[in-house]
XYZ file of C-alpha atoms in Angstrom:
429
model
C 14.775 -16.901 6.944
C 13.098 -14.410 9.267
C 11.324 -11.693 7.328
C 9.701 -8.747 9.018
C 9.018 -6.577 5.992
C 7.530 -7.114 2.534
C 6.140 -4.989 -0.278
C 3.280 -6.486 -2.270
C 0.687 -5.464 -4.827
C -2.976 -6.206 -4.053
C -6.011 -5.925 -6.317
C -9.674 -6.491 -5.595
C -12.019 -8.065 -8.132
C -13.774 -6.003 -10.802
C -17.562 -6.026 -10.711
C -19.191 -8.016 -13.486
C -20.911 -6.038 -16.265
C -24.665 -5.950 -16.533
C -26.085 -7.875 -19.498
C -28.167 -6.696 -22.455
C -30.680 -9.255 -23.662
C -34.400 -9.602 -24.469
C -36.900 -12.363 -23.917
C -37.167 -14.668 -26.881
C -40.065 -17.058 -26.412
C -42.563 -18.714 -28.679
C -45.655 -16.558 -29.095
C -43.856 -13.584 -27.459
C -42.552 -11.699 -30.493
C -41.466 -8.582 -28.610
C -40.231 -9.756 -25.225
C -39.013 -7.180 -22.735
C -35.461 -6.721 -21.471
C -34.189 -9.564 -19.295
C -30.448 -8.840 -18.941
C -29.144 -9.903 -15.514
C -26.896 -8.003 -13.124
C -23.171 -8.615 -12.889
C -21.635 -10.263 -9.828
C -19.673 -8.379 -7.172
C -15.871 -8.551 -7.354
C -13.953 -10.304 -4.567
C -12.480 -8.412 -1.600
C -8.849 -8.420 -0.440
C -8.887 -9.419 3.242
C -6.035 -9.541 5.762
C -6.360 -12.027 8.611
C -4.204 -12.813 11.646
C -2.795 -16.349 11.661
C -1.613 -17.466 15.110
C 0.675 -20.055 13.504
C 2.750 -17.509 11.586
C 5.596 -15.470 13.013
C 7.224 -14.057 9.872
C 6.223 -12.429 6.583
C 8.452 -14.887 4.707
C 5.916 -16.075 2.141
C 5.373 -12.515 0.908
C 9.026 -12.155 -0.060
C 8.641 -14.481 -3.037
C 5.147 -13.830 -4.343
C 4.466 -10.137 -4.813
C 1.056 -9.894 -6.556
C -2.283 -10.933 -5.070
C -5.604 -10.590 -6.844
C -9.180 -11.345 -5.860
C -11.519 -12.847 -8.449
C -13.592 -10.654 -10.776
C -17.382 -10.843 -10.693
C -19.051 -12.616 -13.606
C -21.107 -10.805 -16.215
C -24.880 -11.018 -15.875
C -26.699 -13.432 -18.142
C -29.909 -13.838 -20.094
C -33.247 -14.448 -18.393
C -32.334 -12.160 -15.491
C -29.496 -14.459 -14.438
C -27.246 -12.791 -11.872
C -23.508 -13.192 -12.494
C -21.570 -15.105 -9.830
C -19.706 -13.038 -7.233
C -15.913 -13.194 -7.390
C -14.086 -15.073 -4.611
C -12.362 -13.054 -1.904
C -8.628 -13.476 -1.382
C -7.533 -13.866 2.250
C -3.933 -12.943 3.073
C -2.789 -14.413 6.387
C -0.219 -12.515 8.438
C 1.310 -12.853 11.922
C -0.131 -10.788 14.753
C 1.579 -7.413 14.960
C 1.681 -6.852 11.189
C 1.024 -3.266 10.144
C -0.314 -2.753 6.605
C 0.752 0.579 5.077
C 0.311 2.318 1.755
C 3.756 1.805 0.205
C 4.472 5.311 -1.098
C 3.210 7.450 1.802
C 3.813 4.792 4.513
C 0.459 5.757 6.031
C -1.188 3.034 8.120
C -4.125 1.180 6.559
C -4.500 -1.538 9.198
C -2.805 -2.739 12.367
C -3.385 -6.488 12.624
C -3.066 -6.787 16.380
C -5.198 -6.758 19.518
C -8.876 -7.187 18.671
C -8.340 -6.563 14.956
C -8.047 -10.124 13.646
C -9.598 -9.635 10.205
C -9.975 -6.556 8.015
C -11.151 -5.908 4.465
C -8.447 -3.750 2.882
C -9.788 -3.449 -0.684
C -13.455 -3.926 -1.537
C -14.450 -5.630 -4.764
C -16.271 -3.638 -7.434
C -20.057 -3.563 -7.416
C -21.738 -5.518 -10.211
C -23.371 -3.521 -13.011
C -27.138 -3.536 -13.529
C -28.606 -5.405 -16.482
C -30.814 -3.719 -19.049
C -33.931 -5.038 -17.265
C -33.548 -2.084 -14.854
C -33.693 0.590 -17.569
C -37.063 -0.151 -19.113
C -39.555 2.714 -18.767
C -42.939 3.526 -20.287
C -41.200 5.569 -22.976
C -38.102 3.389 -23.350
C -39.251 -0.212 -23.462
C -36.245 -1.619 -25.334
C -33.119 -0.353 -23.509
C -30.018 -1.509 -25.371
C -27.521 -0.647 -22.707
C -26.530 -2.003 -19.311
C -24.350 -0.689 -16.515
C -20.691 -1.774 -16.489
C -19.269 -3.283 -13.315
C -17.433 -1.045 -10.888
C -13.668 -1.152 -11.503
C -11.248 -3.046 -9.289
C -9.087 -1.284 -6.724
C -5.333 -1.766 -6.873
C -2.771 -0.768 -4.286
C 0.863 -1.355 -3.418
C 1.208 -1.990 0.300
C 4.112 -2.330 2.703
C 3.788 -4.997 5.393
C 5.835 -4.515 8.561
C 5.888 -6.903 11.477
C 6.220 -5.035 14.750
C 6.782 -7.576 17.514
C 4.230 -7.532 20.328
C 5.956 -7.782 23.691
C 5.616 -6.103 27.076
C 9.356 -5.735 27.579
C 12.122 -5.119 25.074
C 15.785 -5.962 25.634
C 18.077 -3.387 24.062
C 21.818 -3.054 24.057
C 24.870 -3.164 21.853
C 25.796 -6.476 20.203
C 27.474 -9.118 22.331
C 26.443 -7.722 25.733
C 24.537 -10.884 26.683
C 20.923 -10.205 25.667
C 20.387 -13.620 24.065
C 21.986 -15.372 27.053
C 19.723 -13.409 29.406
C 16.616 -14.282 27.377
C 17.469 -17.993 27.293
C 17.902 -17.971 31.091
C 14.670 -16.171 32.008
C 12.320 -17.683 29.370
C 11.755 -20.847 27.399
C 13.086 -19.140 24.265
C 16.082 -20.730 22.600
C 17.872 -17.972 20.714
C 21.026 -18.707 18.753
C 23.959 -17.468 20.823
C 27.313 -16.718 19.234
C 30.260 -14.517 20.019
C 30.215 -12.125 17.123
C 28.989 -8.611 16.539
C 25.493 -8.070 15.274
C 24.427 -11.468 16.469
C 20.660 -11.691 16.570
C 19.111 -11.075 13.189
C 15.529 -11.508 14.340
C 13.630 -10.636 17.526
C 13.290 -13.626 19.841
C 10.213 -13.724 22.051
C 9.828 -15.549 25.332
C 7.412 -15.636 28.277
C 8.794 -14.841 31.717
C 6.987 -16.504 34.641
C 7.527 -14.944 38.072
C 5.686 -15.396 41.358
C 4.074 -11.989 40.900
C 2.898 -12.755 37.347
C 4.208 -13.278 33.838
C 5.028 -11.072 30.853
C 6.302 -11.323 27.278
C 9.877 -10.248 26.644
C 11.604 -9.693 23.294
C 15.296 -9.670 22.520
C 15.571 -6.714 20.151
C 18.568 -7.167 17.819
C 21.779 -5.346 18.726
C 21.826 -1.640 18.116
C 24.779 0.184 16.665
C 25.532 3.861 16.419
C 23.634 5.429 13.542
C 20.839 2.852 13.763
C 18.185 5.581 13.835
C 19.548 6.837 10.501
C 19.296 3.373 9.009
C 22.972 2.461 9.458
C 23.424 -1.316 9.494
C 19.977 -2.798 9.900
C 18.895 -0.031 12.267
C 15.378 0.704 11.068
C 14.663 -2.963 10.474
C 15.204 -3.621 14.186
C 14.118 -0.412 15.864
C 10.544 -0.902 14.692
C 10.238 -3.890 17.040
C 10.656 -1.621 20.064
C 7.602 0.420 19.131
C 5.081 -1.775 20.963
C 7.051 -2.474 24.154
C 5.965 -0.771 27.385
C 9.213 -1.181 29.370
C 12.810 -1.498 28.205
C 15.703 -3.337 29.820
C 19.078 -1.906 28.786
C 21.686 -4.627 29.045
C 25.269 -3.443 29.244
C 28.580 -5.224 29.630
C 29.538 -3.942 33.076
C 32.862 -5.806 32.941
C 33.843 -4.059 29.679
C 35.091 -7.404 28.321
C 35.383 -5.839 24.859
C 36.720 -2.519 26.019
C 33.369 -0.704 25.812
C 32.352 1.906 28.403
C 28.952 0.819 29.872
C 27.946 4.382 30.829
C 28.742 5.609 27.347
C 26.795 2.668 25.859
C 23.610 3.640 27.726
C 23.808 7.221 26.468
C 24.414 6.064 22.896
C 21.457 3.670 22.961
C 19.163 6.360 24.362
C 20.382 8.766 21.718
C 19.432 6.298 18.964
C 15.999 5.733 20.527
C 15.436 9.487 20.858
C 16.415 10.049 17.219
C 14.148 7.230 16.007
C 11.105 8.076 18.128
C 11.204 10.364 21.208
C 8.056 8.716 22.562
C 9.863 5.366 22.785
C 12.864 6.938 24.540
C 10.512 8.356 27.187
C 9.154 4.940 28.210
C 10.202 3.370 31.550
C 13.690 1.834 31.548
C 15.842 -0.304 33.802
C 19.555 -1.090 33.429
C 20.896 -4.637 33.731
C 24.633 -4.410 34.451
C 25.601 -7.816 33.033
C 28.758 -9.954 33.290
C 29.458 -9.061 36.930
C 31.041 -12.539 37.220
C 33.847 -11.151 35.008
C 34.615 -8.116 37.192
C 37.886 -8.652 39.068
C 38.872 -5.079 39.964
C 37.739 -4.482 43.548
C 38.951 -0.891 43.707
C 36.693 0.687 41.086
C 33.204 -0.745 40.773
C 31.681 -0.180 37.312
C 28.262 -1.091 38.752
C 28.520 1.696 41.338
C 29.560 4.070 38.573
C 26.406 3.150 36.622
C 24.261 3.631 39.748
C 25.786 7.029 40.481
C 25.155 8.138 36.901
C 21.616 6.866 36.277
C 19.772 6.220 39.552
C 19.499 9.963 40.345
C 17.653 10.173 36.995
C 15.138 7.557 38.144
C 16.639 4.606 36.226
C 17.375 1.644 38.511
C 20.551 -0.396 37.965
C 20.644 -4.146 38.742
C 23.974 -6.030 38.737
C 23.411 -9.433 37.131
C 25.140 -12.373 35.524
C 23.112 -13.894 32.698
C 25.444 -16.915 32.754
C 25.156 -17.785 36.474
C 21.750 -16.240 37.111
C 23.012 -13.963 39.878
C 20.714 -10.944 40.456
C 18.300 -11.948 37.672
C 15.343 -12.727 39.971
C 15.402 -9.272 41.614
C 15.507 -7.618 38.199
C 12.501 -9.579 36.910
C 10.441 -8.768 40.020
C 11.183 -5.084 39.579
C 10.261 -5.187 35.865
C 6.937 -6.856 36.678
C 6.172 -4.057 39.154
C 7.080 -1.481 36.490
C 4.620 -3.113 34.087
C 1.898 -3.042 36.739
C 2.417 0.711 37.060
C 2.377 1.482 33.325
C -0.598 1.692 31.008
C -2.014 -1.706 30.116
C -3.444 -0.675 26.776
C -1.564 -1.990 23.783
C 0.036 0.423 21.387
C -2.146 0.295 18.292
C -1.352 2.226 15.138
C -4.414 4.191 14.038
C -5.613 4.093 10.445
C -4.301 7.027 8.401
C -4.969 5.869 4.838
C -8.390 4.825 3.535
C -8.279 2.814 0.276
C -11.935 3.580 -0.483
C -10.864 7.205 -1.062
C -8.997 6.008 -4.164
C -12.266 4.949 -5.761
C -13.903 8.233 -4.816
C -11.060 10.147 -6.448
C -11.231 7.963 -9.537
C -14.965 8.590 -9.747
C -14.876 12.338 -9.208
C -18.044 13.431 -11.005
C -16.653 15.920 -13.510
C -14.836 19.147 -14.232
C -16.364 21.998 -16.267
C -14.011 24.448 -17.981
C -14.491 27.111 -20.634
C -12.189 26.643 -23.630
C -9.339 29.183 -23.821
C -9.446 29.180 -27.630
C -13.221 29.692 -27.897
C -15.282 30.929 -24.901
C -18.426 29.476 -26.489
C -17.049 25.941 -26.001
C -17.355 24.284 -22.584
C -15.209 21.221 -21.890
C -16.674 18.645 -19.512
C -14.525 15.744 -18.317
C -14.727 13.018 -15.688
C -14.285 9.233 -15.429
C -18.011 8.542 -15.070
C -18.827 10.666 -18.121
C -16.191 8.895 -20.207
C -17.570 5.488 -19.214
C -21.160 6.553 -19.862
C -20.215 7.742 -23.350
C -18.500 4.414 -23.916
C -21.584 2.301 -23.437
C -24.407 4.663 -24.510
C -25.706 4.557 -28.088
C -25.924 8.293 -28.829
C -27.188 7.621 -32.373
C -30.383 6.302 -30.851
C -32.965 8.855 -29.747
C -33.653 6.879 -26.601
C -29.945 6.468 -25.898
C -29.421 10.210 -26.252
C -32.360 10.859 -23.913
C -30.823 8.454 -21.393
C -27.491 10.355 -21.574
C -29.261 13.687 -21.108
C -31.003 12.308 -18.033
C -27.581 11.266 -16.647
C -26.209 14.798 -17.203
C -29.196 16.351 -15.461
C -29.281 13.968 -12.480
C -25.517 14.275 -12.019
C -25.785 18.064 -11.692
C -23.661 18.634 -14.805
C -26.241 20.772 -16.625
C -26.640 22.934 -13.514
C -22.857 23.347 -13.304
C -22.702 24.403 -16.964
C -25.304 27.099 -16.313
C -23.279 28.348 -13.330
C -20.254 28.541 -15.643
C -22.240 30.896 -17.897
C -23.255 28.652 -20.813
C -25.775 30.162 -23.259
C -28.159 28.548 -25.733
C -26.293 27.594 -28.879
C -22.943 27.180 -27.087
C -21.024 23.922 -27.515
C -20.438 21.250 -24.867
C -17.382 19.103 -25.653
C -16.938 15.706 -24.008
C -14.178 13.327 -25.064
C -14.442 13.983 -28.810
C -18.218 14.527 -28.838
C -19.633 18.020 -29.451
C -23.190 18.869 -28.420
C -25.156 22.074 -28.919
C -26.626 23.355 -25.670
C -30.368 24.137 -25.554
C -32.614 24.391 -22.522
């Protein structure tokens, strides 16, 4: 099954905790701290795989996790780093944050490999906290937490030219004639359920062409499978509108062109403004010599700068002239690929999670100042406040983090109370 969209959960590895230990050797009764550092957590990496053309494997497995870093060990042993997890995707995949749909990475062009979530940094062992006044530190730094994110993967086909048109107008037949692609061709509405790509070789050069699945009215509003298919047009530089000039199903070709353009305009005005050409297909089925539907198309659209080429995808009539013209159009349009710029930065999540602190005066008692923040909560969790040295270490953290300065700005006075996650401290300079 072709799959061009998937929602998955990704998680980087947590950093390993630093270790608390002391040298224990014969004839060394009071060995110093020798706790090793924790290992770094694994990254979540996306990589382009030339052999893939769908996101099928991500439809069945939804959670992907890199390995956590190992805890540090005795004798200054460094914990092993966690293994990265590499998620392989087809070229053209756009990775977005699932809720906001903001772009994290566009896996196309020169971007073949990108780290999406970085693993947590390993914590420092207690060997780093020994000082002249604190020679037996009984605490170590915990590893940095993992990052977790739900992402939406969307495959946006990379092609120079997109074929658009209502179902059953002959797009698949046209593609099979002009390229080596072998799309499934059937006579029913809403035929192609996946974009078929092919390479067109002409004497004046080649280009990649994609059969974009049949549009229907309301596609831009998500009717049918509208949005699923319209996204594939986003990277094309030129569009060929194929219409049934013979009206074999009773459709009006002029009306069809306006309806298709209306859907494109509603979905993305920038796409609707790109160069277009009309392929008036099925001319081998036109038997009315009095009123030419091809001339009617030319009269309607050529004054607007849109050329009309009468063709027969079945017999090949007129196809060569159309392809030559399309190649010239490509030569006159910008060569640079459409790349979706990054709008969402996962590292900001960690910054938000590690916001230093908030300082607020209690509404019940103005002499109580409430200090909160993830780093403070974690520091309280692994600091022995009953120990004089542990308390001194915590005070140093408050001073270096600017928390004491912030309390003074908030108007704290000697003897006031500082409350942090169930702990009350009297404030003295």
